[in-house]
mmCIF file of C-alpha atoms in Angstrom:
data_model
loop_
_atom_site.group_PDB
_atom_site.id
_atom_site.type_symbol
_atom_site.label_atom_id
_atom_site.label_comp_id
_atom_site.label_asym_id
_atom_site.label_seq_id
_atom_site.Cartn_x
_atom_site.Cartn_y
_atom_site.Cartn_z
ATOM 1 C CA UNK A 1 0.000 0.000 0.000
ATOM 2 C CA UNK A 2 1.381 3.382 -1.011
ATOM 3 C CA UNK A 3 1.166 6.075 1.649
ATOM 4 C CA UNK A 4 1.722 8.874 -0.828
ATOM 5 C CA UNK A 5 -1.495 10.688 -1.698
ATOM 6 C CA UNK A 6 -2.480 11.433 -5.280
ATOM 7 C CA UNK A 7 -2.368 15.053 -6.505
ATOM 8 C CA UNK A 8 -5.641 16.946 -6.199
ATOM 9 C CA UNK A 9 -7.354 16.800 -9.545
ATOM 10 C CA UNK A 10 -9.688 19.847 -9.592
ATOM 11 C CA UNK A 11 -10.352 23.310 -8.243
ATOM 12 C CA UNK A 12 -13.496 23.284 -6.099
ATOM 13 C CA UNK A 13 -15.044 26.443 -4.651
ATOM 14 C CA UNK A 14 -18.121 25.515 -2.579
ATOM 15 C CA UNK A 15 -21.373 27.431 -2.171
ATOM 16 C CA UNK A 16 -21.195 30.739 -0.350
ATOM 17 C CA UNK A 17 -17.432 31.266 -0.693
ATOM 18 C CA UNK A 18 -16.427 34.934 -0.636
ATOM 19 C CA UNK A 19 -13.084 36.425 -1.628
ATOM 20 C CA UNK A 20 -12.729 39.704 0.215
ATOM 21 C CA UNK A 21 -10.032 42.307 -0.298
ATOM 22 C CA UNK A 22 -7.211 40.201 1.186
ATOM 23 C CA UNK A 23 -8.830 36.941 2.356
ATOM 24 C CA UNK A 24 -10.644 33.887 1.104
ATOM 25 C CA UNK A 25 -13.531 33.238 3.501
ATOM 26 C CA UNK A 26 -15.463 29.962 3.709
ATOM 27 C CA UNK A 27 -17.469 28.101 6.331
ATOM 28 C CA UNK A 28 -15.880 24.763 5.464
ATOM 29 C CA UNK A 29 -12.346 23.418 5.224
ATOM 30 C CA UNK A 30 -9.543 24.665 2.986
ATOM 31 C CA UNK A 31 -7.335 22.038 1.332
ATOM 32 C CA UNK A 32 -4.357 23.253 -0.696
ATOM 33 C CA UNK A 33 -2.182 20.961 -2.797
ATOM 34 C CA UNK A 34 1.605 21.048 -2.745
ATOM 35 C CA UNK A 35 3.727 23.659 -4.541
ATOM 36 C CA UNK A 36 0.826 26.095 -4.729
ATOM 37 C CA UNK A 37 0.903 29.859 -4.266
ATOM 38 C CA UNK A 38 -2.038 31.555 -2.538
ATOM 39 C CA UNK A 39 -1.382 35.283 -2.574
ATOM 40 C CA UNK A 40 -3.981 36.199 0.054
ATOM 41 C CA UNK A 41 -5.094 35.040 3.476
ATOM 42 C CA UNK A 42 -7.361 32.103 4.257
ATOM 43 C CA UNK A 43 -10.194 31.867 6.792
ATOM 44 C CA UNK A 44 -12.050 28.612 7.323
ATOM 45 C CA UNK A 45 -12.670 25.721 9.679
ATOM 46 C CA UNK A 46 -9.700 23.371 9.094
ATOM 47 C CA UNK A 47 -6.764 24.499 6.939
ATOM 48 C CA UNK A 48 -4.561 21.823 5.388
ATOM 49 C CA UNK A 49 -1.616 22.618 3.092
ATOM 50 C CA UNK A 50 0.833 20.322 1.324
ATOM 51 C CA UNK A 51 4.553 20.751 0.778
ATOM 52 C CA UNK A 52 5.999 24.116 -0.299
ATOM 53 C CA UNK A 53 2.748 26.071 -0.171
ATOM 54 C CA UNK A 54 3.068 29.829 0.144
ATOM 55 C CA UNK A 55 0.361 32.024 1.715
ATOM 56 C CA UNK A 56 0.471 35.778 1.123
ATOM 57 C CA UNK A 57 -1.644 36.664 4.174
ATOM 58 C CA UNK A 58 -2.930 35.378 7.503
ATOM 59 C CA UNK A 59 -4.318 31.923 8.224
ATOM 60 C CA UNK A 60 -7.317 31.784 10.548
ATOM 61 C CA UNK A 61 -8.651 28.313 11.337
ATOM 62 C CA UNK A 62 -11.492 27.792 13.780
ATOM 63 C CA UNK A 63 -10.557 24.105 13.928
ATOM 64 C CA UNK A 64 -7.167 22.520 13.231
ATOM 65 C CA UNK A 65 -4.353 23.702 10.987
ATOM 66 C CA UNK A 66 -1.741 21.476 9.350
ATOM 67 C CA UNK A 67 1.141 22.905 7.313
ATOM 68 C CA UNK A 68 3.485 20.437 5.667
ATOM 69 C CA UNK A 69 7.241 20.941 5.334
ATOM 70 C CA UNK A 70 8.694 24.016 3.628
ATOM 71 C CA UNK A 71 5.442 26.007 3.850
ATOM 72 C CA UNK A 72 5.716 29.789 4.056
ATOM 73 C CA UNK A 73 3.136 32.124 5.636
ATOM 74 C CA UNK A 74 3.670 35.890 5.337
ATOM 75 C CA UNK A 75 1.221 36.791 8.129
ATOM 76 C CA UNK A 76 -0.059 35.345 11.378
ATOM 77 C CA UNK A 77 -1.378 31.838 12.019
ATOM 78 C CA UNK A 78 -4.369 31.750 14.393
ATOM 79 C CA UNK A 79 -5.715 28.296 15.250
ATOM 80 C CA UNK A 80 -8.770 27.519 17.367
ATOM 81 C CA UNK A 81 -7.894 23.808 17.702
ATOM 82 C CA UNK A 82 -4.615 21.936 17.305
ATOM 83 C CA UNK A 83 -1.741 22.907 15.006
ATOM 84 C CA UNK A 84 0.750 20.683 13.176
ATOM 85 C CA UNK A 85 3.769 22.340 11.546
ATOM 86 C CA UNK A 86 6.251 20.315 9.526
ATOM 87 C CA UNK A 87 9.965 20.936 9.416
ATOM 88 C CA UNK A 88 11.370 24.153 7.947
ATOM 89 C CA UNK A 89 8.028 25.959 8.014
ATOM 90 C CA UNK A 90 8.293 29.751 8.126
ATOM 91 C CA UNK A 91 5.671 32.015 9.773
ATOM 92 C CA UNK A 92 6.205 35.732 9.191
ATOM 93 C CA UNK A 93 3.975 36.802 12.101
ATOM 94 C CA UNK A 94 2.720 35.176 15.304
ATOM 95 C CA UNK A 95 1.567 31.619 15.907
ATOM 96 C CA UNK A 96 -1.400 31.419 18.306
ATOM 97 C CA UNK A 97 -2.823 27.958 19.099
ATOM 98 C CA UNK A 98 -5.742 27.295 21.425
ATOM 99 C CA UNK A 99 -5.040 23.548 21.595
ATOM 100 C CA UNK A 100 -1.919 21.409 21.258
ATOM 101 C CA UNK A 101 1.063 22.304 19.080
ATOM 102 C CA UNK A 102 3.053 19.638 17.253
ATOM 103 C CA UNK A 103 6.024 21.339 15.610
ATOM 104 C CA UNK A 104 8.882 20.008 13.500
ATOM 105 C CA UNK A 105 12.574 20.825 13.234
ATOM 106 C CA UNK A 106 13.963 24.164 12.035
ATOM 107 C CA UNK A 107 10.617 25.949 12.177
ATOM 108 C CA UNK A 108 11.031 29.730 12.002
ATOM 109 C CA UNK A 109 8.403 31.953 13.676
ATOM 110 C CA UNK A 110 9.331 35.632 13.443
ATOM 111 C CA UNK A 111 7.134 37.055 16.228
ATOM 112 C CA UNK A 112 6.924 34.110 18.620
ATOM 113 C CA UNK A 113 4.250 31.516 19.387
ATOM 114 C CA UNK A 114 1.814 30.575 22.134
ATOM 115 C CA UNK A 115 -0.159 27.388 22.759
ATOM 116 C CA UNK A 116 -2.644 26.629 25.527
ATOM 117 C CA UNK A 117 -2.154 22.859 25.280
ATOM 118 C CA UNK A 118 0.804 20.538 24.957
ATOM 119 C CA UNK A 119 3.803 21.645 22.901
ATOM 120 C CA UNK A 120 5.772 18.856 21.239
ATOM 121 C CA UNK A 121 8.866 19.875 19.273
ATOM 122 C CA UNK A 122 9.631 17.113 16.809
ATOM 123 C CA UNK A 123 8.970 16.215 13.211
ATOM 124 C CA UNK A 124 5.249 15.353 13.157
ATOM 125 C CA UNK A 125 4.315 12.111 11.441
ATOM 126 C CA UNK A 126 1.996 12.486 8.437
ATOM 127 C CA UNK A 127 -1.554 11.595 9.348
ATOM 128 C CA UNK A 128 -1.882 8.870 6.706
ATOM 129 C CA UNK A 129 1.333 7.197 7.915
ATOM 130 C CA UNK A 130 0.172 7.306 11.540
ATOM 131 C CA UNK A 131 -3.212 5.812 10.628
ATOM 132 C CA UNK A 132 -1.601 3.010 8.607
ATOM 133 C CA UNK A 133 0.811 2.108 11.408
ATOM 134 C CA UNK A 134 -1.907 2.219 14.072
ATOM 135 C CA UNK A 135 -4.320 -0.017 12.139
ATOM 136 C CA UNK A 136 -1.496 -2.440 11.329
ATOM 137 C CA UNK A 137 -0.651 -2.823 15.003
ATOM 138 C CA UNK A 138 -4.284 -3.391 15.954
ATOM 139 C CA UNK A 139 -4.666 -6.124 13.346
ATOM 140 C CA UNK A 140 -1.359 -7.696 14.332
ATOM 141 C CA UNK A 141 -2.427 -8.176 17.971
ATOM 142 C CA UNK A 142 -5.862 -9.453 16.941
ATOM 143 C CA UNK A 143 -7.924 -6.386 17.856
ATOM 144 C CA UNK A 144 -10.102 -6.502 14.763
ATOM 145 C CA UNK A 145 -13.124 -4.958 16.502
ATOM 146 C CA UNK A 146 -11.017 -2.005 17.658
ATOM 147 C CA UNK A 147 -9.735 -1.506 14.118
ATOM 148 C CA UNK A 148 -13.300 -1.504 12.788
ATOM 149 C CA UNK A 149 -14.300 1.084 15.386
ATOM 150 C CA UNK A 150 -11.428 3.334 14.240
ATOM 151 C CA UNK A 151 -12.528 3.025 10.606
ATOM 152 C CA UNK A 152 -16.158 3.760 11.532
ATOM 153 C CA UNK A 153 -15.068 6.820 13.477
ATOM 154 C CA UNK A 154 -13.121 8.051 10.469
ATOM 155 C CA UNK A 155 -16.190 7.590 8.268
ATOM 156 C CA UNK A 156 -18.306 9.662 10.641
ATOM 157 C CA UNK A 157 -15.654 12.377 10.843
ATOM 158 C CA UNK A 158 -15.582 12.751 7.060
ATOM 159 C CA UNK A 159 -19.276 13.731 6.990
ATOM 160 C CA UNK A 160 -19.086 17.501 6.595
ATOM 161 C CA UNK A 161 -21.801 20.096 6.792
ATOM 162 C CA UNK A 162 -19.984 22.274 4.235
ATOM 163 C CA UNK A 163 -17.905 21.174 1.281
ATOM 164 C CA UNK A 164 -14.223 22.206 1.404
ATOM 165 C CA UNK A 165 -12.352 24.637 -0.795
ATOM 166 C CA UNK A 166 -9.946 22.490 -2.803
ATOM 167 C CA UNK A 167 -6.958 24.051 -4.602
ATOM 168 C CA UNK A 168 -5.058 21.563 -6.781
ATOM 169 C CA UNK A 169 -1.342 20.972 -6.806
ATOM 170 C CA UNK A 170 0.795 23.550 -8.598
ATOM 171 C CA UNK A 171 -1.923 26.228 -8.778
ATOM 172 C CA UNK A 172 -1.483 29.965 -8.461
ATOM 173 C CA UNK A 173 -4.283 31.927 -6.803
ATOM 174 C CA UNK A 174 -4.361 35.710 -6.425
ATOM 175 C CA UNK A 175 -6.636 38.739 -6.731
ATOM 176 C CA UNK A 176 -5.648 38.986 -10.400
ATOM 177 C CA UNK A 177 -6.131 35.390 -11.525
ATOM 178 C CA UNK A 178 -6.923 31.844 -10.451
ATOM 179 C CA UNK A 179 -4.679 29.673 -12.626
ATOM 180 C CA UNK A 180 -5.030 25.899 -12.520
ATOM 181 C CA UNK A 181 -4.325 23.142 -15.042
ATOM 182 C CA UNK A 182 -7.330 21.072 -13.917
ATOM 183 C CA UNK A 183 -11.126 21.449 -14.197
ATOM 184 C CA UNK A 184 -12.667 24.119 -11.957
ATOM 185 C CA UNK A 185 -16.055 24.182 -10.251
ATOM 186 C CA UNK A 186 -17.552 27.283 -8.601
ATOM 187 C CA UNK A 187 -20.599 26.851 -6.378
ATOM 188 C CA UNK A 188 -23.731 28.924 -5.893
ATOM 189 C CA UNK A 189 -23.884 32.409 -4.345
ATOM 190 C CA UNK A 190 -20.110 32.960 -4.430
ATOM 191 C CA UNK A 191 -18.219 36.214 -4.881
ATOM 192 C CA UNK A 192 -14.791 35.965 -6.505
ATOM 193 C CA UNK A 193 -12.149 38.460 -7.596
ATOM 194 C CA UNK A 194 -9.796 37.596 -10.429
ATOM 195 C CA UNK A 195 -9.797 35.902 -13.801
ATOM 196 C CA UNK A 196 -10.449 32.146 -13.795
ATOM 197 C CA UNK A 197 -8.141 30.014 -15.961
ATOM 198 C CA UNK A 198 -8.761 26.258 -16.003
ATOM 199 C CA UNK A 199 -9.118 23.173 -18.178
ATOM 200 C CA UNK A 200 -12.912 23.486 -17.975
ATOM 201 C CA UNK A 201 -15.214 25.744 -15.961
ATOM 202 C CA UNK A 202 -18.593 25.266 -14.267
ATOM 203 C CA UNK A 203 -19.991 28.328 -12.461
ATOM 204 C CA UNK A 204 -23.061 27.938 -10.241
ATOM 205 C CA UNK A 205 -26.161 30.049 -9.694
ATOM 206 C CA UNK A 206 -26.284 33.643 -8.409
ATOM 207 C CA UNK A 207 -22.483 33.965 -8.362
ATOM 208 C CA UNK A 208 -20.582 37.151 -9.145
ATOM 209 C CA UNK A 209 -17.145 36.946 -10.757
ATOM 210 C CA UNK A 210 -15.110 40.140 -11.060
ATOM 211 C CA UNK A 211 -12.991 38.871 -13.905
ATOM 212 C CA UNK A 212 -13.101 36.784 -17.053
ATOM 213 C CA UNK A 213 -13.599 33.060 -17.628
ATOM 214 C CA UNK A 214 -11.180 31.198 -19.893
ATOM 215 C CA UNK A 215 -10.833 27.465 -20.422
ATOM 216 C CA UNK A 216 -9.471 24.953 -22.898
ATOM 217 C CA UNK A 217 -12.690 22.927 -22.755
ATOM 218 C CA UNK A 218 -16.339 23.654 -22.028
ATOM 219 C CA UNK A 219 -17.638 26.580 -19.964
ATOM 220 C CA UNK A 220 -21.032 26.528 -18.225
ATOM 221 C CA UNK A 221 -22.609 29.524 -16.439
ATOM 222 C CA UNK A 222 -25.763 28.899 -14.419
ATOM 223 C CA UNK A 223 -28.805 31.097 -13.839
ATOM 224 C CA UNK A 224 -28.481 34.529 -12.247
ATOM 225 C CA UNK A 225 -24.670 34.706 -12.403
ATOM 226 C CA UNK A 226 -22.880 37.943 -13.319
ATOM 227 C CA UNK A 227 -19.474 37.796 -15.023
ATOM 228 C CA UNK A 228 -17.622 41.122 -15.252
ATOM 229 C CA UNK A 229 -15.435 40.070 -18.162
ATOM 230 C CA UNK A 230 -15.139 37.854 -21.230
ATOM 231 C CA UNK A 231 -16.115 34.188 -21.510
ATOM 232 C CA UNK A 232 -13.638 32.406 -23.784
ATOM 233 C CA UNK A 233 -12.843 28.814 -24.606
ATOM 234 C CA UNK A 234 -10.157 27.582 -26.951
ATOM 235 C CA UNK A 235 -11.863 24.463 -28.283
ATOM 236 C CA UNK A 236 -15.003 23.875 -26.221
ATOM 237 C CA UNK A 237 -18.620 24.950 -26.003
ATOM 238 C CA UNK A 238 -20.241 27.647 -23.854
ATOM 239 C CA UNK A 239 -23.611 27.280 -22.112
ATOM 240 C CA UNK A 240 -25.248 30.405 -20.659
ATOM 241 C CA UNK A 241 -28.436 29.945 -18.634
ATOM 242 C CA UNK A 242 -31.394 32.279 -18.101
ATOM 243 C CA UNK A 243 -30.853 35.497 -16.170
ATOM 244 C CA UNK A 244 -27.070 35.414 -16.669
ATOM 245 C CA UNK A 245 -25.253 38.670 -17.400
ATOM 246 C CA UNK A 246 -21.952 38.605 -19.319
ATOM 247 C CA UNK A 247 -20.255 42.025 -19.233
ATOM 248 C CA UNK A 248 -17.914 41.197 -22.093
ATOM 249 C CA UNK A 249 -17.423 39.081 -25.217
ATOM 250 C CA UNK A 250 -18.210 35.399 -25.729
ATOM 251 C CA UNK A 251 -15.955 33.236 -27.916
ATOM 252 C CA UNK A 252 -16.401 29.483 -28.364
ATOM 253 C CA UNK A 253 -17.104 26.626 -30.751
ATOM 254 C CA UNK A 254 -20.853 26.070 -30.136
ATOM 255 C CA UNK A 255 -22.973 28.429 -28.037
ATOM 256 C CA UNK A 256 -26.098 27.482 -26.087
ATOM 257 C CA UNK A 257 -27.634 30.813 -25.050
ATOM 258 C CA UNK A 258 -30.900 31.359 -23.210
ATOM 259 C CA UNK A 259 -33.187 34.071 -24.510
ATOM 260 C CA UNK A 260 -33.306 35.779 -21.088
ATOM 261 C CA UNK A 261 -29.497 36.028 -20.778
ATOM 262 C CA UNK A 262 -27.605 39.265 -21.475
ATOM 263 C CA UNK A 263 -24.314 39.534 -23.371
ATOM 264 C CA UNK A 264 -22.960 43.081 -23.576
ATOM 265 C CA UNK A 265 -20.081 42.317 -25.938
ATOM 266 C CA UNK A 266 -19.561 40.456 -29.196
ATOM 267 C CA UNK A 267 -20.496 36.802 -29.716
ATOM 268 C CA UNK A 268 -18.046 34.743 -31.780
ATOM 269 C CA UNK A 269 -19.066 31.133 -32.347
ATOM 270 C CA UNK A 270 -17.229 28.997 -34.891
ATOM 271 C CA UNK A 271 -20.008 26.412 -34.822
ATOM 272 C CA UNK A 272 -23.711 26.546 -34.015
ATOM 273 C CA UNK A 273 -25.580 29.130 -31.930
ATOM 274 C CA UNK A 274 -28.705 27.869 -30.158
ATOM 275 C CA UNK A 275 -31.172 30.317 -28.577
ATOM 276 C CA UNK A 276 -33.342 28.610 -25.976
ATOM 277 C CA UNK A 277 -36.713 29.687 -24.595
ATOM 278 C CA UNK A 278 -38.782 28.281 -21.769
ATOM 279 C CA UNK A 279 -41.638 26.061 -22.962
ATOM 280 C CA UNK A 280 -44.038 27.770 -20.568
ATOM 281 C CA UNK A 281 -43.267 31.208 -21.950
ATOM 282 C CA UNK A 282 -46.522 32.842 -23.256
ATOM 283 C CA UNK A 283 -46.811 33.868 -26.881
ATOM 284 C CA UNK A 284 -47.408 37.453 -28.028
ATOM 285 C CA UNK A 285 -51.090 36.783 -28.676
ATOM 286 C CA UNK A 286 -51.547 35.270 -25.215
ATOM 287 C CA UNK A 287 -49.746 38.217 -23.607
ATOM 288 C CA UNK A 288 -51.991 40.716 -25.419
ATOM 289 C CA UNK A 289 -55.091 38.778 -24.417
ATOM 290 C CA UNK A 290 -54.044 38.747 -20.759
ATOM 291 C CA UNK A 291 -53.098 42.435 -20.695
ATOM 292 C CA UNK A 292 -56.078 43.566 -22.798
ATOM 293 C CA UNK A 293 -53.837 45.472 -25.251
ATOM 294 C CA UNK A 294 -55.201 43.737 -28.365
ATOM 295 C CA UNK A 295 -57.550 45.293 -30.897
ATOM 296 C CA UNK A 296 -60.966 46.157 -29.462
ATOM 297 C CA UNK A 297 -62.632 46.356 -32.928
ATOM 298 C CA UNK A 298 -64.952 43.433 -33.580
ATOM 299 C CA UNK A 299 -65.031 41.792 -36.999
ATOM 300 C CA UNK A 300 -68.278 41.818 -38.972
ATOM 301 C CA UNK A 301 -68.605 38.081 -38.421
ATOM 302 C CA UNK A 302 -68.289 38.537 -34.630
ATOM 303 C CA UNK A 303 -70.892 41.326 -34.777
ATOM 304 C CA UNK A 304 -73.284 39.106 -36.731
ATOM 305 C CA UNK A 305 -73.258 41.319 -39.885
ATOM 306 C CA UNK A 306 -73.276 39.742 -43.360
ATOM 307 C CA UNK A 307 -70.374 40.162 -45.741
ATOM 308 C CA UNK A 308 -70.763 43.079 -48.217
ATOM 309 C CA UNK A 309 -71.468 42.041 -51.765
ATOM 310 C CA UNK A 310 -68.614 42.391 -54.197
ATOM 311 C CA UNK A 311 -65.964 42.513 -51.532
ATOM 312 C CA UNK A 312 -64.316 39.312 -52.695
ATOM 313 C CA UNK A 313 -63.966 38.048 -49.119
ATOM 314 C CA UNK A 314 -65.018 34.619 -48.023
ATOM 315 C CA UNK A 315 -67.682 34.946 -45.297
ATOM 316 C CA UNK A 316 -66.253 31.808 -43.673
ATOM 317 C CA UNK A 317 -62.769 33.376 -43.329
ATOM 318 C CA UNK A 318 -62.441 35.469 -40.120
ATOM 319 C CA UNK A 319 -58.843 36.382 -40.996
ATOM 320 C CA UNK A 320 -59.962 38.340 -44.084
ATOM 321 C CA UNK A 321 -62.388 40.401 -41.998
ATOM 322 C CA UNK A 322 -59.732 41.093 -39.357
ATOM 323 C CA UNK A 323 -57.400 42.502 -42.030
ATOM 324 C CA UNK A 324 -59.985 44.929 -43.420
ATOM 325 C CA UNK A 325 -61.407 46.188 -40.135
ATOM 326 C CA UNK A 326 -58.512 48.519 -39.127
ATOM 327 C CA UNK A 327 -58.668 50.296 -42.517
ATOM 328 C CA UNK A 328 -62.421 50.788 -42.221
ATOM 329 C CA UNK A 329 -62.053 52.107 -38.680
ATOM 330 C CA UNK A 330 -59.423 54.700 -39.638
ATOM 331 C CA UNK A 331 -61.541 56.299 -42.449
ATOM 332 C CA UNK A 332 -64.862 56.778 -40.661
ATOM 333 C CA UNK A 333 -66.649 59.974 -41.855
ATOM 334 C CA UNK A 334 -65.824 63.079 -39.911
ATOM 335 C CA UNK A 335 -68.307 65.430 -38.279
ATOM 336 C CA UNK A 336 -68.294 67.723 -41.331
ATOM 337 C CA UNK A 337 -70.497 65.184 -43.191
ATOM 338 C CA UNK A 338 -71.398 66.200 -46.757
ATOM 339 C CA UNK A 339 -68.372 68.480 -47.381
ATOM 340 C CA UNK A 340 -65.891 65.616 -46.970
ATOM 341 C CA UNK A 341 -68.066 63.340 -49.076
ATOM 342 C CA UNK A 342 -68.298 65.950 -51.863
ATOM 343 C CA UNK A 343 -64.488 66.326 -51.943
ATOM 344 C CA UNK A 344 -64.114 62.594 -52.250
ATOM 345 C CA UNK A 345 -66.548 62.435 -55.174
ATOM 346 C CA UNK A 346 -64.696 65.224 -57.003
ATOM 347 C CA UNK A 347 -61.391 63.361 -56.707
ATOM 348 C CA UNK A 348 -63.097 60.227 -58.002
ATOM 349 C CA UNK A 349 -64.440 62.165 -61.058
ATOM 350 C CA UNK A 350 -60.954 63.480 -61.813
ATOM 351 C CA UNK A 351 -59.577 59.935 -61.759
ATOM 352 C CA UNK A 352 -62.267 58.786 -64.200
ATOM 353 C CA UNK A 353 -61.606 61.729 -66.596
ATOM 354 C CA UNK A 354 -58.089 60.437 -67.242
ATOM 355 C CA UNK A 355 -59.490 57.842 -69.636
ATOM 356 C CA UNK A 356 -58.642 54.892 -67.425
ATOM 357 C CA UNK A 357 -60.787 51.844 -66.833
ATOM 358 C CA UNK A 358 -61.109 52.480 -63.138
ATOM 359 C CA UNK A 359 -64.205 54.724 -63.308
ATOM 360 C CA UNK A 360 -65.890 55.744 -60.123
ATOM 361 C CA UNK A 361 -65.542 53.541 -57.135
ATOM 362 C CA UNK A 362 -68.395 53.114 -54.747
ATOM 363 C CA UNK A 363 -69.155 51.548 -51.424
ATOM 364 C CA UNK A 364 -66.335 49.810 -49.610
ATOM 365 C CA UNK A 365 -63.811 50.188 -52.496
ATOM 366 C CA UNK A 366 -64.134 53.999 -52.340
ATOM 367 C CA UNK A 367 -63.392 53.973 -48.603
ATOM 368 C CA UNK A 368 -60.310 51.741 -49.022
ATOM 369 C CA UNK A 369 -58.938 53.960 -51.793
ATOM 370 C CA UNK A 370 -59.243 57.001 -49.548
ATOM 371 C CA UNK A 371 -57.397 55.164 -46.768
ATOM 372 C CA UNK A 372 -54.531 54.297 -49.116
ATOM 373 C CA UNK A 373 -54.105 57.979 -50.113
#
């Protein structure tokens, strides 16, 4: 059995995570892979960092804090539980521990440390190695029930109320950019500063990102999210849900865009562009019927009047009546009565004097001709 853990394979930002001016704040744990640079402080429940991780601010852990060898913290380390510091760890400020302190060799703390519990100065054993050795000894002496109780306790301890923030190995996180070579997932109702660069990106609902999104693969933005920047993918597709606001350009292969989304910039899609609408969305006719903004003029068929002779309209066709009604309504005789009628007749006589075949029009045809003029 290999005791070396596999590299973390994705960037995970759980629901409700907020990146303030100098700190990443979450209600769950923070797990940072080895050889990663985090250029701001971290505040969470348990903080766990691998080898050669650099923090550009303070670490505040309400639970335990474990920093592996060669870690570097520019600020203070405040721990509400127990602290475990590997060898050659450097803390630029103070180390304050409410519980026990297990500290390795050649640890450098610039402004001193204080612990309310036991202080053990040695090279702390990695947790996975200690667990493997302990279970091996229990099985060797025949205490199988005790070993099962330890495993059950570990299973119960892994049940978390909040998902952890997971930063993969070799990442670089700052106010300017979050750069990882793995897929990235951002939860709901988060607030992040910086451009996101990843293999693929999934951003949850009602999240605000003060930066752009760029990925090699697919990018998905859920409902109600606001992105203050461009959304770009090198060879993948982009999906933008309803209520999303993109304050920049969109560039992708295929684009799946909801009709209620907003894109302020230019859309560049090398493939297909699909505009989606909700199936329950009312049509224009239904909306006018509900609001009462449709035409109030009844057709002759609805009023029970017969079709005029010579009109050429089919009495069984309500559409033909609906097309003629607005024209008839607009040319109703004015209050002046006979004067307007006399002027119309004179214009009709002039048209007939030209030698054409039109002659004088009467009835409905005369009214329609006046409306066209």
